[in-house]
mmCIF file of N, CA and C in Angstrom:
data_model
loop_
_atom_site.group_PDB
_atom_site.id
_atom_site.type_symbol
_atom_site.label_atom_id
_atom_site.label_comp_id
_atom_site.label_asym_id
_atom_site.label_seq_id
_atom_site.Cartn_x
_atom_site.Cartn_y
_atom_site.Cartn_z
ATOM 1 N N MET A 1 -15.442 18.804 -43.839
ATOM 2 C CA MET A 1 -16.254 18.056 -43.534
ATOM 3 C C MET A 1 -16.059 17.693 -42.414
ATOM 4 N N ASP A 2 -17.280 17.638 -41.569
ATOM 5 C CA ASP A 2 -16.714 16.685 -40.011
ATOM 6 C C ASP A 2 -16.370 15.348 -39.626
ATOM 7 N N ARG A 3 -17.241 14.381 -41.680
ATOM 8 C CA ARG A 3 -17.674 13.258 -41.361
ATOM 9 C C ARG A 3 -16.412 12.941 -41.751
ATOM 10 N N ASP A 4 -15.307 13.389 -42.628
ATOM 11 C CA ASP A 4 -14.068 12.984 -42.842
ATOM 12 C C ASP A 4 -12.876 13.346 -42.301
ATOM 13 N N ARG A 5 -13.198 13.848 -40.735
ATOM 14 C CA ARG A 5 -12.229 13.540 -39.560
ATOM 15 C C ARG A 5 -12.435 12.593 -38.872
ATOM 16 N N ILE A 6 -13.678 11.784 -39.013
ATOM 17 C CA ILE A 6 -13.776 11.153 -37.709
ATOM 18 C C ILE A 6 -13.180 9.621 -37.787
ATOM 19 N N PRO A 7 -12.607 9.051 -39.135
ATOM 20 C CA PRO A 7 -11.121 8.046 -38.559
ATOM 21 C C PRO A 7 -10.446 8.257 -37.699
ATOM 22 N N GLU A 8 -9.746 9.935 -38.172
ATOM 23 C CA GLU A 8 -8.675 10.576 -37.446
ATOM 24 C C GLU A 8 -8.672 10.824 -36.089
ATOM 25 N N LEU A 9 -9.745 11.585 -35.835
ATOM 26 C CA LEU A 9 -10.681 11.431 -34.447
ATOM 27 C C LEU A 9 -10.635 10.134 -33.843
ATOM 28 N N ILE A 10 -10.880 8.698 -34.493
ATOM 29 C CA ILE A 10 -10.948 7.218 -33.741
ATOM 30 C C ILE A 10 -9.990 7.342 -33.801
ATOM 31 N N GLU A 11 -8.605 7.448 -33.891
ATOM 32 C CA GLU A 11 -7.337 7.329 -34.141
ATOM 33 C C GLU A 11 -6.613 8.034 -33.217
ATOM 34 N N LEU A 12 -6.819 9.032 -33.446
ATOM 35 C CA LEU A 12 -6.109 9.708 -31.881
ATOM 36 C C LEU A 12 -7.188 9.225 -31.364
ATOM 37 N N ALA A 13 -8.343 8.991 -30.577
ATOM 38 C CA ALA A 13 -8.844 9.049 -29.411
ATOM 39 C C ALA A 13 -8.097 8.148 -28.532
ATOM 40 N N SER A 14 -7.703 6.963 -29.716
ATOM 41 C CA SER A 14 -7.477 5.082 -29.515
ATOM 42 C C SER A 14 -6.361 5.417 -28.912
ATOM 43 N N SER A 15 -5.553 5.956 -29.046
ATOM 44 C CA SER A 15 -3.472 6.210 -29.033
ATOM 45 C C SER A 15 -4.223 6.468 -27.178
ATOM 46 N N PRO A 16 -2.888 6.229 -26.334
ATOM 47 C CA PRO A 16 -3.139 6.734 -25.428
ATOM 48 C C PRO A 16 -2.003 7.819 -25.697
ATOM 49 N N ALA A 17 -1.549 8.080 -26.141
ATOM 50 C CA ALA A 17 -0.763 9.811 -25.806
ATOM 51 C C ALA A 17 -1.744 10.551 -25.980
ATOM 52 N N GLY A 18 -2.267 10.615 -27.580
ATOM 53 C CA GLY A 18 -3.756 10.918 -27.880
ATOM 54 C C GLY A 18 -4.679 11.894 -26.885
ATOM 55 N N LEU A 19 -4.878 10.565 -26.433
ATOM 56 C CA LEU A 19 -6.098 10.783 -25.424
ATOM 57 C C LEU A 19 -5.663 11.685 -24.308
ATOM 58 N N ALA A 20 -4.618 10.665 -23.569
ATOM 59 C CA ALA A 20 -3.252 11.836 -22.724
ATOM 60 C C ALA A 20 -3.471 13.301 -23.329
ATOM 61 N N ASN A 21 -3.206 13.413 -23.985
ATOM 62 C CA ASN A 21 -2.909 15.194 -25.375
ATOM 63 C C ASN A 21 -3.855 15.862 -24.360
ATOM 64 N N ALA A 22 -5.294 14.982 -24.902
ATOM 65 C CA ALA A 22 -6.715 15.502 -25.095
ATOM 66 C C ALA A 22 -6.990 15.711 -23.522
ATOM 67 N N GLN A 23 -6.602 15.158 -22.870
ATOM 68 C CA GLN A 23 -7.294 15.633 -21.092
ATOM 69 C C GLN A 23 -6.210 16.819 -20.268
ATOM 70 N N ASP A 24 -5.196 16.393 -20.645
ATOM 71 C CA ASP A 24 -4.486 17.569 -20.405
ATOM 72 C C ASP A 24 -5.071 18.662 -20.747
ATOM 73 N N ILE A 25 -4.687 18.811 -22.305
ATOM 74 C CA ILE A 25 -5.772 20.353 -22.600
ATOM 75 C C ILE A 25 -7.410 20.231 -22.103
ATOM 76 N N ALA A 26 -7.973 19.524 -21.682
ATOM 77 C CA ALA A 26 -9.036 19.334 -20.894
ATOM 78 C C ALA A 26 -8.768 20.331 -19.121
ATOM 79 N N ALA A 27 -7.732 19.426 -18.698
ATOM 80 C CA ALA A 27 -7.877 20.045 -17.590
ATOM 81 C C ALA A 27 -7.133 20.973 -17.311
ATOM 82 N N LYS A 28 -6.248 21.412 -18.408
ATOM 83 C CA LYS A 28 -5.661 23.160 -18.775
ATOM 84 C C LYS A 28 -6.990 24.038 -18.461
ATOM 85 N N ALA A 29 -8.019 23.917 -19.230
ATOM 86 C CA ALA A 29 -9.086 24.751 -19.298
ATOM 87 C C ALA A 29 -10.609 25.128 -18.567
ATOM 88 N N LEU A 30 -10.267 23.584 -17.389
ATOM 89 C CA LEU A 30 -10.986 23.373 -16.542
ATOM 90 C C LEU A 30 -10.146 24.280 -14.898
ATOM 91 N N GLU A 31 -9.295 24.423 -15.193
ATOM 92 C CA GLU A 31 -8.416 24.859 -14.386
ATOM 93 C C GLU A 31 -9.137 26.223 -14.842
ATOM 94 N N ALA A 32 -8.529 26.940 -15.976
ATOM 95 C CA ALA A 32 -8.599 28.594 -16.012
ATOM 96 C C ALA A 32 -10.135 29.064 -16.003
ATOM 97 N N GLY A 33 -10.992 27.374 -16.093
ATOM 98 C CA GLY A 33 -12.169 28.387 -16.539
ATOM 99 C C GLY A 33 -12.560 28.363 -14.615
ATOM 100 N N GLY A 34 -12.107 27.804 -13.936
ATOM 101 C CA GLY A 34 -12.172 27.971 -12.272
ATOM 102 C C GLY A 34 -12.690 26.960 -11.922
ATOM 103 N N PHE A 35 -12.494 25.950 -12.630
ATOM 104 C CA PHE A 35 -13.694 24.372 -11.993
ATOM 105 C C PHE A 35 -12.888 23.638 -11.452
ATOM 106 N N PRO A 36 -13.890 22.426 -10.009
ATOM 107 C CA PRO A 36 -12.814 21.733 -10.145
ATOM 108 C C PRO A 36 -11.495 20.815 -10.760
ATOM 109 N N LYS A 37 -11.264 20.332 -10.439
ATOM 110 C CA LYS A 37 -10.150 19.655 -10.410
ATOM 111 C C LYS A 37 -10.682 18.347 -11.731
ATOM 112 N N PHE A 38 -9.705 17.996 -12.646
ATOM 113 C CA PHE A 38 -9.389 17.030 -13.535
ATOM 114 C C PHE A 38 -9.624 15.834 -13.132
ATOM 115 N N PRO A 39 -10.827 14.545 -13.460
ATOM 116 C CA PRO A 39 -11.453 14.701 -14.364
ATOM 117 C C PRO A 39 -13.016 14.990 -13.805
ATOM 118 N N THR A 40 -13.282 15.381 -12.603
ATOM 119 C CA THR A 40 -14.496 15.847 -12.018
ATOM 120 C C THR A 40 -14.885 16.798 -13.379
ATOM 121 N N ASN A 41 -16.161 16.157 -13.721
ATOM 122 C CA ASN A 41 -17.070 17.611 -14.906
ATOM 123 C C ASN A 41 -16.113 17.430 -16.050
ATOM 124 N N ALA A 42 -15.276 16.889 -16.924
ATOM 125 C CA ALA A 42 -13.777 17.262 -17.805
ATOM 126 C C ALA A 42 -14.676 16.643 -18.884
ATOM 127 N N CYS A 43 -16.100 15.489 -19.287
ATOM 128 C CA CYS A 43 -16.151 15.264 -20.084
ATOM 129 C C CYS A 43 -15.620 15.567 -21.291
ATOM 130 N N ALA A 44 -17.018 17.566 -21.702
ATOM 131 C CA ALA A 44 -17.122 17.937 -22.663
ATOM 132 C C ALA A 44 -15.645 18.607 -23.298
ATOM 133 N N ALA A 45 -14.742 18.934 -22.017
ATOM 134 C CA ALA A 45 -13.583 19.423 -22.253
ATOM 135 C C ALA A 45 -12.853 18.139 -22.774
ATOM 136 N N THR A 46 -12.773 16.666 -22.393
ATOM 137 C CA THR A 46 -12.105 16.386 -22.968
ATOM 138 C C THR A 46 -12.617 16.151 -24.669
ATOM 139 N N LEU A 47 -13.817 15.840 -25.106
ATOM 140 C CA LEU A 47 -14.319 15.297 -26.240
ATOM 141 C C LEU A 47 -13.686 16.430 -26.707
ATOM 142 N N SER A 48 -14.174 18.075 -26.660
ATOM 143 C CA SER A 48 -14.018 19.171 -27.284
ATOM 144 C C SER A 48 -12.599 18.880 -28.178
ATOM 145 N N ALA A 49 -11.654 18.895 -26.473
ATOM 146 C CA ALA A 49 -10.183 18.788 -27.172
ATOM 147 C C ALA A 49 -9.870 17.531 -28.233
ATOM 148 N N LEU A 50 -10.732 16.788 -28.103
ATOM 149 C CA LEU A 50 -10.331 15.209 -29.355
ATOM 150 C C LEU A 50 -10.876 15.919 -30.776
ATOM 151 N N LEU A 51 -11.599 16.093 -30.400
ATOM 152 C CA LEU A 51 -12.802 17.023 -31.970
ATOM 153 C C LEU A 51 -11.701 17.722 -32.109
ATOM 154 N N ARG A 52 -11.100 18.826 -31.435
ATOM 155 C CA ARG A 52 -10.685 20.063 -32.609
ATOM 156 C C ARG A 52 -9.165 19.253 -32.773
ATOM 157 N N LEU A 53 -8.503 18.895 -31.949
ATOM 158 C CA LEU A 53 -6.835 17.858 -32.619
ATOM 159 C C LEU A 53 -6.984 16.980 -33.927
ATOM 160 N N SER A 54 -8.906 16.429 -33.771
ATOM 161 C CA SER A 54 -8.297 15.696 -35.451
ATOM 162 C C SER A 54 -9.286 16.287 -36.243
ATOM 163 N N GLY A 55 -9.222 17.737 -36.611
ATOM 164 C CA GLY A 55 -9.842 19.220 -37.057
ATOM 165 C C GLY A 55 -10.923 18.858 -37.335
ATOM 166 N N ILE A 56 -12.088 18.607 -36.253
ATOM 167 C CA ILE A 56 -13.489 19.554 -35.917
ATOM 168 C C ILE A 56 -13.498 20.711 -35.610
ATOM 169 N N ASP A 57 -13.723 21.550 -36.025
ATOM 170 C CA ASP A 57 -13.441 23.399 -35.681
ATOM 171 C C ASP A 57 -14.897 23.287 -34.485
ATOM 172 N N VAL A 58 -15.210 22.589 -33.340
ATOM 173 C CA VAL A 58 -15.787 23.553 -32.183
ATOM 174 C C VAL A 58 -14.916 24.143 -31.466
ATOM 175 N N PRO A 59 -16.072 25.084 -30.962
ATOM 176 C CA PRO A 59 -15.061 25.698 -29.129
ATOM 177 C C PRO A 59 -14.936 24.370 -28.208
ATOM 178 N N MET A 60 -13.620 25.302 -27.567
ATOM 179 C CA MET A 60 -13.433 24.481 -25.721
ATOM 180 C C MET A 60 -14.426 24.636 -25.107
ATOM 181 N N THR A 61 -15.261 23.378 -24.899
ATOM 182 C CA THR A 61 -16.696 23.644 -24.722
ATOM 183 C C THR A 61 -16.510 22.555 -22.967
ATOM 184 N N LEU A 62 -17.367 23.493 -22.643
ATOM 185 C CA LEU A 62 -17.055 23.294 -20.693
ATOM 186 C C LEU A 62 -18.713 22.541 -20.652
ATOM 187 N N GLY A 63 -18.780 21.553 -20.125
ATOM 188 C CA GLY A 63 -20.443 21.320 -20.825
ATOM 189 C C GLY A 63 -20.610 19.811 -21.291
ATOM 190 N N ALA A 64 -21.566 19.231 -20.722
ATOM 191 C CA ALA A 64 -21.838 18.318 -21.974
ATOM 192 C C ALA A 64 -23.040 18.773 -22.747
ATOM 193 N N GLY A 65 -23.969 19.110 -21.722
ATOM 194 C CA GLY A 65 -24.954 19.690 -23.023
ATOM 195 C C GLY A 65 -24.877 20.496 -23.591
ATOM 196 N N MET A 66 -23.787 21.828 -23.781
ATOM 197 C CA MET A 66 -23.701 22.538 -25.008
ATOM 198 C C MET A 66 -22.843 21.670 -25.241
ATOM 199 N N LEU A 67 -21.760 21.013 -25.419
ATOM 200 C CA LEU A 67 -21.526 20.691 -26.662
ATOM 201 C C LEU A 67 -22.276 19.810 -27.719
ATOM 202 N N ALA A 68 -23.324 18.788 -26.390
ATOM 203 C CA ALA A 68 -24.480 18.065 -27.183
ATOM 204 C C ALA A 68 -24.978 19.245 -28.782
ATOM 205 N N GLU A 69 -25.194 20.330 -27.814
ATOM 206 C CA GLU A 69 -26.232 20.938 -28.535
ATOM 207 C C GLU A 69 -25.460 21.363 -29.709
ATOM 208 N N ILE A 70 -23.654 22.447 -29.362
ATOM 209 C CA ILE A 70 -22.966 22.856 -31.180
ATOM 210 C C ILE A 70 -22.707 21.566 -31.557
ATOM 211 N N LEU A 71 -22.929 20.380 -32.080
ATOM 212 C CA LEU A 71 -22.575 19.224 -32.331
ATOM 213 C C LEU A 71 -24.143 18.901 -33.502
ATOM 214 N N ASP A 72 -25.082 19.488 -32.042
ATOM 215 C CA ASP A 72 -26.522 18.807 -33.344
ATOM 216 C C ASP A 72 -27.359 19.569 -33.808
ATOM 217 N N ARG A 73 -26.995 20.878 -33.373
ATOM 218 C CA ARG A 73 -27.573 22.702 -33.662
ATOM 219 C C ARG A 73 -26.644 22.819 -34.915
ATOM 220 N N ASP A 74 -25.438 23.563 -34.433
ATOM 221 C CA ASP A 74 -24.678 23.715 -34.613
ATOM 222 C C ASP A 74 -23.498 23.217 -35.916
ATOM 223 N N ARG A 75 -23.647 22.183 -36.115
ATOM 224 C CA ARG A 75 -22.546 21.252 -36.696
ATOM 225 C C ARG A 75 -22.979 19.903 -38.010
ATOM 226 N N GLN A 76 -25.000 19.845 -37.239
ATOM 227 C CA GLN A 76 -25.980 19.667 -38.204
ATOM 228 C C GLN A 76 -25.343 18.242 -37.743
ATOM 229 N N TRP A 77 -25.393 17.605 -36.865
ATOM 230 C CA TRP A 77 -24.639 16.229 -36.640
ATOM 231 C C TRP A 77 -26.223 15.485 -36.245
ATOM 232 N N GLN A 78 -26.810 14.487 -37.478
ATOM 233 C CA GLN A 78 -27.757 13.436 -36.493
ATOM 234 C C GLN A 78 -28.316 12.768 -35.506
ATOM 235 N N ARG A 79 -29.121 12.727 -35.279
ATOM 236 C CA ARG A 79 -29.358 11.630 -33.932
ATOM 237 C C ARG A 79 -29.625 10.502 -34.520
ATOM 238 N N ILE A 80 -28.789 9.266 -33.733
ATOM 239 C CA ILE A 80 -29.135 8.305 -33.667
ATOM 240 C C ILE A 80 -29.786 8.138 -32.794
ATOM 241 N N ASP A 81 -29.946 6.187 -32.710
ATOM 242 C CA ASP A 81 -31.175 5.598 -31.563
ATOM 243 C C ASP A 81 -30.000 4.895 -31.085
ATOM 244 N N ILE A 82 -30.147 4.086 -29.762
ATOM 245 C CA ILE A 82 -29.495 3.477 -28.971
ATOM 246 C C ILE A 82 -29.271 1.970 -29.620
ATOM 247 N N GLY A 83 -28.669 1.810 -30.253
ATOM 248 C CA GLY A 83 -28.770 0.293 -30.212
ATOM 249 C C GLY A 83 -27.788 0.715 -31.638
ATOM 250 N N ASP A 84 -27.669 1.778 -32.941
ATOM 251 C CA ASP A 84 -27.338 2.070 -33.541
ATOM 252 C C ASP A 84 -26.102 2.799 -33.507
ATOM 253 N N GLN A 85 -25.365 2.985 -33.060
ATOM 254 C CA GLN A 85 -24.537 3.790 -32.898
ATOM 255 C C GLN A 85 -23.412 2.814 -33.514
ATOM 256 N N GLN A 86 -22.215 3.314 -33.470
ATOM 257 C CA GLN A 86 -21.130 2.964 -34.593
ATOM 258 C C GLN A 86 -20.436 3.087 -33.986
ATOM 259 N N PRO A 87 -18.614 3.198 -33.834
ATOM 260 C CA PRO A 87 -17.265 3.701 -34.273
ATOM 261 C C PRO A 87 -17.929 5.559 -34.807
ATOM 262 N N GLY A 88 -17.027 6.599 -33.974
ATOM 263 C CA GLY A 88 -17.306 8.012 -34.116
ATOM 264 C C GLY A 88 -18.510 8.174 -33.562
ATOM 265 N N ASP A 89 -19.634 7.691 -33.410
ATOM 266 C CA ASP A 89 -20.318 8.538 -32.688
ATOM 267 C C ASP A 89 -20.360 9.469 -31.011
ATOM 268 N N VAL A 90 -20.743 9.916 -30.741
ATOM 269 C CA VAL A 90 -21.134 10.449 -29.876
ATOM 270 C C VAL A 90 -22.443 10.409 -29.202
ATOM 271 N N GLY A 91 -22.274 9.773 -27.687
ATOM 272 C CA GLY A 91 -23.094 9.042 -26.868
ATOM 273 C C GLY A 91 -23.728 10.596 -25.734
ATOM 274 N N VAL A 92 -24.867 10.487 -25.443
ATOM 275 C CA VAL A 92 -24.885 12.023 -24.969
ATOM 276 C C VAL A 92 -26.226 11.059 -23.255
ATOM 277 N N THR A 93 -25.665 11.044 -22.390
ATOM 278 C CA THR A 93 -26.434 10.580 -22.032
ATOM 279 C C THR A 93 -27.490 11.644 -20.996
ATOM 280 N N ILE A 94 -29.200 11.213 -20.109
ATOM 281 C CA ILE A 94 -30.192 11.400 -19.998
ATOM 282 C C ILE A 94 -29.308 12.561 -18.715
ATOM 283 N N ASP A 95 -30.212 13.629 -18.687
ATOM 284 C CA ASP A 95 -30.221 14.585 -17.259
ATOM 285 C C ASP A 95 -31.029 14.021 -16.510
ATOM 286 N N LYS A 96 -30.010 13.941 -15.272
ATOM 287 C CA LYS A 96 -30.866 13.313 -13.759
ATOM 288 C C LYS A 96 -30.822 14.413 -13.215
ATOM 289 N N GLY A 97 -30.944 15.954 -13.198
ATOM 290 C CA GLY A 97 -30.852 16.524 -12.624
ATOM 291 C C GLY A 97 -29.881 17.752 -12.044
ATOM 292 N N GLY A 98 -30.363 18.612 -10.874
ATOM 293 C CA GLY A 98 -29.429 19.772 -11.438
ATOM 294 C C GLY A 98 -29.156 20.763 -12.626
ATOM 295 N N ARG A 99 -27.661 21.413 -12.978
ATOM 296 C CA ARG A 99 -28.213 22.054 -14.613
ATOM 297 C C ARG A 99 -29.253 21.310 -15.324
ATOM 298 N N PRO A 100 -29.771 21.942 -16.535
ATOM 299 C CA PRO A 100 -30.323 21.513 -17.535
ATOM 300 C C PRO A 100 -28.927 20.729 -18.310
ATOM 301 N N GLY A 101 -29.637 19.877 -18.898
ATOM 302 C CA GLY A 101 -28.331 19.545 -20.240
ATOM 303 C C GLY A 101 -28.072 18.385 -19.823
ATOM 304 N N ALA A 102 -27.578 17.277 -20.916
ATOM 305 C CA ALA A 102 -26.926 16.216 -20.045
ATOM 306 C C ALA A 102 -25.955 16.410 -19.277
ATOM 307 N N ASP A 103 -25.948 14.599 -18.769
ATOM 308 C CA ASP A 103 -24.371 14.764 -17.584
ATOM 309 C C ASP A 103 -23.535 14.221 -17.777
ATOM 310 N N HIS A 104 -23.975 13.569 -19.059
ATOM 311 C CA HIS A 104 -22.311 12.530 -19.647
ATOM 312 C C HIS A 104 -21.886 12.758 -21.467
ATOM 313 N N ILE A 105 -21.396 13.386 -22.054
ATOM 314 C CA ILE A 105 -20.495 12.726 -23.098
ATOM 315 C C ILE A 105 -19.462 12.023 -23.579
ATOM 316 N N TYR A 106 -19.483 11.525 -24.684
ATOM 317 C CA TYR A 106 -18.255 10.411 -24.570
ATOM 318 C C TYR A 106 -18.108 10.481 -26.336
ATOM 319 N N LEU A 107 -16.768 9.422 -26.876
ATOM 320 C CA LEU A 107 -16.657 9.148 -27.312
ATOM 321 C C LEU A 107 -16.644 7.732 -27.996
ATOM 322 N N VAL A 108 -17.817 6.684 -28.741
ATOM 323 C CA VAL A 108 -17.151 5.572 -29.298
ATOM 324 C C VAL A 108 -16.016 5.401 -30.413
ATOM 325 N N ILE A 109 -15.385 4.040 -29.523
ATOM 326 C CA ILE A 109 -14.792 4.067 -30.951
ATOM 327 C C ILE A 109 -15.120 2.858 -31.072
ATOM 328 N N GLU A 110 -15.396 1.590 -30.534
ATOM 329 C CA GLU A 110 -15.828 -0.013 -30.744
ATOM 330 C C GLU A 110 -16.894 0.141 -30.265
ATOM 331 N N ARG A 111 -18.172 -0.400 -31.075
ATOM 332 C CA ARG A 111 -19.021 -1.521 -30.879
ATOM 333 C C ARG A 111 -18.958 -2.636 -30.264
ATOM 334 N N LEU A 112 -19.029 -3.104 -29.075
ATOM 335 C CA LEU A 112 -19.250 -4.638 -28.969
ATOM 336 C C LEU A 112 -20.738 -5.353 -29.297
ATOM 337 N N ASP A 113 -21.389 -4.391 -29.392
ATOM 338 C CA ASP A 113 -23.129 -5.188 -29.211
ATOM 339 C C ASP A 113 -23.893 -4.084 -29.348
ATOM 340 N N ALA A 114 -25.475 -3.955 -29.112
ATOM 341 C CA ALA A 114 -26.508 -2.674 -29.434
ATOM 342 C C ALA A 114 -26.470 -2.280 -28.247
ATOM 343 N N ASP A 115 -26.011 -2.707 -26.280
ATOM 344 C CA ASP A 115 -25.608 -1.780 -26.322
ATOM 345 C C ASP A 115 -24.136 -1.509 -25.332
ATOM 346 N N ALA A 116 -22.974 -2.567 -25.654
ATOM 347 C CA ALA A 116 -22.301 -2.372 -25.073
ATOM 348 C C ALA A 116 -21.133 -1.717 -26.164
ATOM 349 N N MET A 117 -19.574 -1.108 -25.151
ATOM 350 C CA MET A 117 -19.203 -0.127 -26.435
ATOM 351 C C MET A 117 -17.937 0.164 -25.892
ATOM 352 N N LEU A 118 -17.044 0.187 -26.299
ATOM 353 C CA LEU A 118 -15.437 1.037 -25.724
ATOM 354 C C LEU A 118 -15.440 2.331 -26.108
ATOM 355 N N ILE A 119 -15.028 3.512 -25.162
ATOM 356 C CA ILE A 119 -14.740 4.619 -25.877
ATOM 357 C C ILE A 119 -13.939 5.498 -25.168
ATOM 358 N N ALA A 120 -14.187 7.053 -25.270
ATOM 359 C CA ALA A 120 -12.568 7.646 -24.774
ATOM 360 C C ALA A 120 -13.610 8.547 -23.739
ATOM 361 N N ASP A 121 -13.595 9.022 -22.523
ATOM 362 C CA ASP A 121 -13.816 10.035 -22.133
ATOM 363 C C ASP A 121 -12.614 10.556 -21.402
ATOM 364 N N ASN A 122 -13.599 11.458 -20.075
ATOM 365 C CA ASN A 122 -12.826 12.053 -19.231
ATOM 366 C C ASN A 122 -11.914 11.024 -18.355
ATOM 367 N N GLN A 123 -13.291 9.538 -18.162
ATOM 368 C CA GLN A 123 -12.992 8.847 -16.954
ATOM 369 C C GLN A 123 -11.740 8.119 -16.478
ATOM 370 N N GLU A 124 -11.527 7.598 -17.748
ATOM 371 C CA GLU A 124 -10.020 6.943 -17.560
ATOM 372 C C GLU A 124 -9.274 7.178 -18.875
ATOM 373 N N PRO A 125 -7.742 6.952 -18.335
ATOM 374 C CA PRO A 125 -6.792 7.414 -19.312
ATOM 375 C C PRO A 125 -6.624 5.885 -20.685
ATOM 376 N N VAL A 126 -7.468 5.019 -20.666
ATOM 377 C CA VAL A 126 -7.518 4.748 -22.254
ATOM 378 C C VAL A 126 -8.667 4.493 -21.788
ATOM 379 N N LEU A 127 -9.148 3.799 -22.930
ATOM 380 C CA LEU A 127 -10.590 3.242 -23.281
ATOM 381 C C LEU A 127 -10.599 1.591 -22.275
ATOM 382 N N HIS A 128 -12.078 1.676 -22.255
ATOM 383 C CA HIS A 128 -12.668 1.311 -21.317
ATOM 384 C C HIS A 128 -14.343 1.030 -22.029
ATOM 385 N N GLU A 129 -14.808 0.041 -21.224
ATOM 386 C CA GLU A 129 -16.113 -0.252 -21.661
ATOM 387 C C GLU A 129 -17.341 0.373 -20.737
ATOM 388 N N ARG A 130 -18.303 0.344 -21.624
ATOM 389 C CA ARG A 130 -19.499 1.612 -21.162
ATOM 390 C C ARG A 130 -20.501 1.079 -22.132
ATOM 391 N N SER A 131 -21.797 0.554 -21.297
ATOM 392 C CA SER A 131 -22.766 0.192 -21.585
ATOM 393 C C SER A 131 -24.131 1.947 -21.494
ATOM 394 N N ALA A 132 -24.997 1.387 -23.079
ATOM 395 C CA ALA A 132 -25.582 2.625 -23.010
ATOM 396 C C ALA A 132 -27.147 2.271 -22.263
ATOM 397 N N LYS A 133 -27.283 1.137 -21.823
ATOM 398 C CA LYS A 133 -28.337 1.270 -21.091
ATOM 399 C C LYS A 133 -27.825 1.231 -19.473
ATOM 400 N N GLY A 134 -27.118 1.419 -19.248
ATOM 401 C CA GLY A 134 -25.932 1.562 -17.497
ATOM 402 C C GLY A 134 -26.184 2.696 -17.068
ATOM 403 N N ARG A 135 -25.587 2.871 -15.915
ATOM 404 C CA ARG A 135 -26.155 3.553 -14.332
ATOM 405 C C ARG A 135 -26.547 4.575 -14.734
ATOM 406 N N THR A 136 -26.084 5.924 -15.671
ATOM 407 C CA THR A 136 -26.392 6.871 -16.320
ATOM 408 C C THR A 136 -26.342 6.772 -17.952
ATOM 409 N N ARG A 137 -27.447 6.398 -18.432
ATOM 410 C CA ARG A 137 -28.020 6.095 -19.296
ATOM 411 C C ARG A 137 -28.436 6.974 -20.480
ATOM 412 N N THR A 138 -27.375 6.275 -21.414
ATOM 413 C CA THR A 138 -27.193 7.104 -22.798
ATOM 414 C C THR A 138 -28.608 7.609 -23.448
ATOM 415 N N ASP A 139 -29.228 8.786 -23.367
ATOM 416 C CA ASP A 139 -30.130 9.354 -23.892
ATOM 417 C C ASP A 139 -30.256 8.703 -26.318
ATOM 418 N N TYR A 140 -29.285 9.622 -26.545
ATOM 419 C CA TYR A 140 -29.047 9.079 -27.460
ATOM 420 C C TYR A 140 -27.412 9.524 -28.052
ATOM 421 N N PHE A 141 -27.522 10.009 -29.819
ATOM 422 C CA PHE A 141 -26.138 9.501 -29.866
ATOM 423 C C PHE A 141 -26.227 10.791 -31.033
ATOM 424 N N LEU A 142 -25.031 11.268 -31.265
ATOM 425 C CA LEU A 142 -24.918 11.884 -33.083
ATOM 426 C C LEU A 142 -23.772 11.729 -33.334
ATOM 427 N N ARG A 143 -24.005 11.713 -34.010
ATOM 428 C CA ARG A 143 -23.482 11.351 -35.869
ATOM 429 C C ARG A 143 -22.886 12.385 -36.967
ATOM 430 N N ALA A 144 -21.742 12.687 -37.519
ATOM 431 C CA ALA A 144 -21.186 12.847 -38.089
ATOM 432 C C ALA A 144 -21.449 13.345 -39.715
ATOM 433 N N THR A 145 -22.548 13.591 -40.592
ATOM 434 C CA THR A 145 -22.931 13.473 -41.535
ATOM 435 C C THR A 145 -22.249 13.969 -42.689
ATOM 436 N N GLU A 146 -22.960 13.376 -43.896
ATOM 437 C CA GLU A 146 -22.544 14.299 -45.720
ATOM 438 C C GLU A 146 -22.480 16.103 -44.858
ATOM 439 N N ASP A 147 -23.636 16.314 -44.729
ATOM 440 C CA ASP A 147 -22.991 17.333 -44.960
ATOM 441 C C ASP A 147 -22.963 18.325 -43.590
ATOM 442 N N ALA A 148 -22.048 17.544 -42.340
ATOM 443 C CA ALA A 148 -21.812 18.601 -40.935
ATOM 444 C C ALA A 148 -20.053 18.381 -41.260
#
């Protein structure tokens, strides 16, 4: 079950070597798919790699909205409101236009308060702070449940 893998996912993403490995896998997937060079548009690929490396069986996915849909619909992860996020949740940002679907997706490593978190994604080679209500506002979080 996905929920059982969350501690391993958090540990992997918290490790500089683990995050670097996932980002390298993402970069190779983007290159193979003919996408712009990493880190551009690499959030879903990075998170896909982290999920896969921790034993959560998702396909390598290029596109934040598509990965959110896989976790939500196919893997039965539960939607969580802003402010209720916890480590291991996946943040999904609002769609600001362009291609339909989320503009960014990331992994919550540590909740600092109802808004601020330490996260892992494609944008930094280390964990960094993000605000749920920041520049690209988080729309909702996804959480692995006992059924997923």
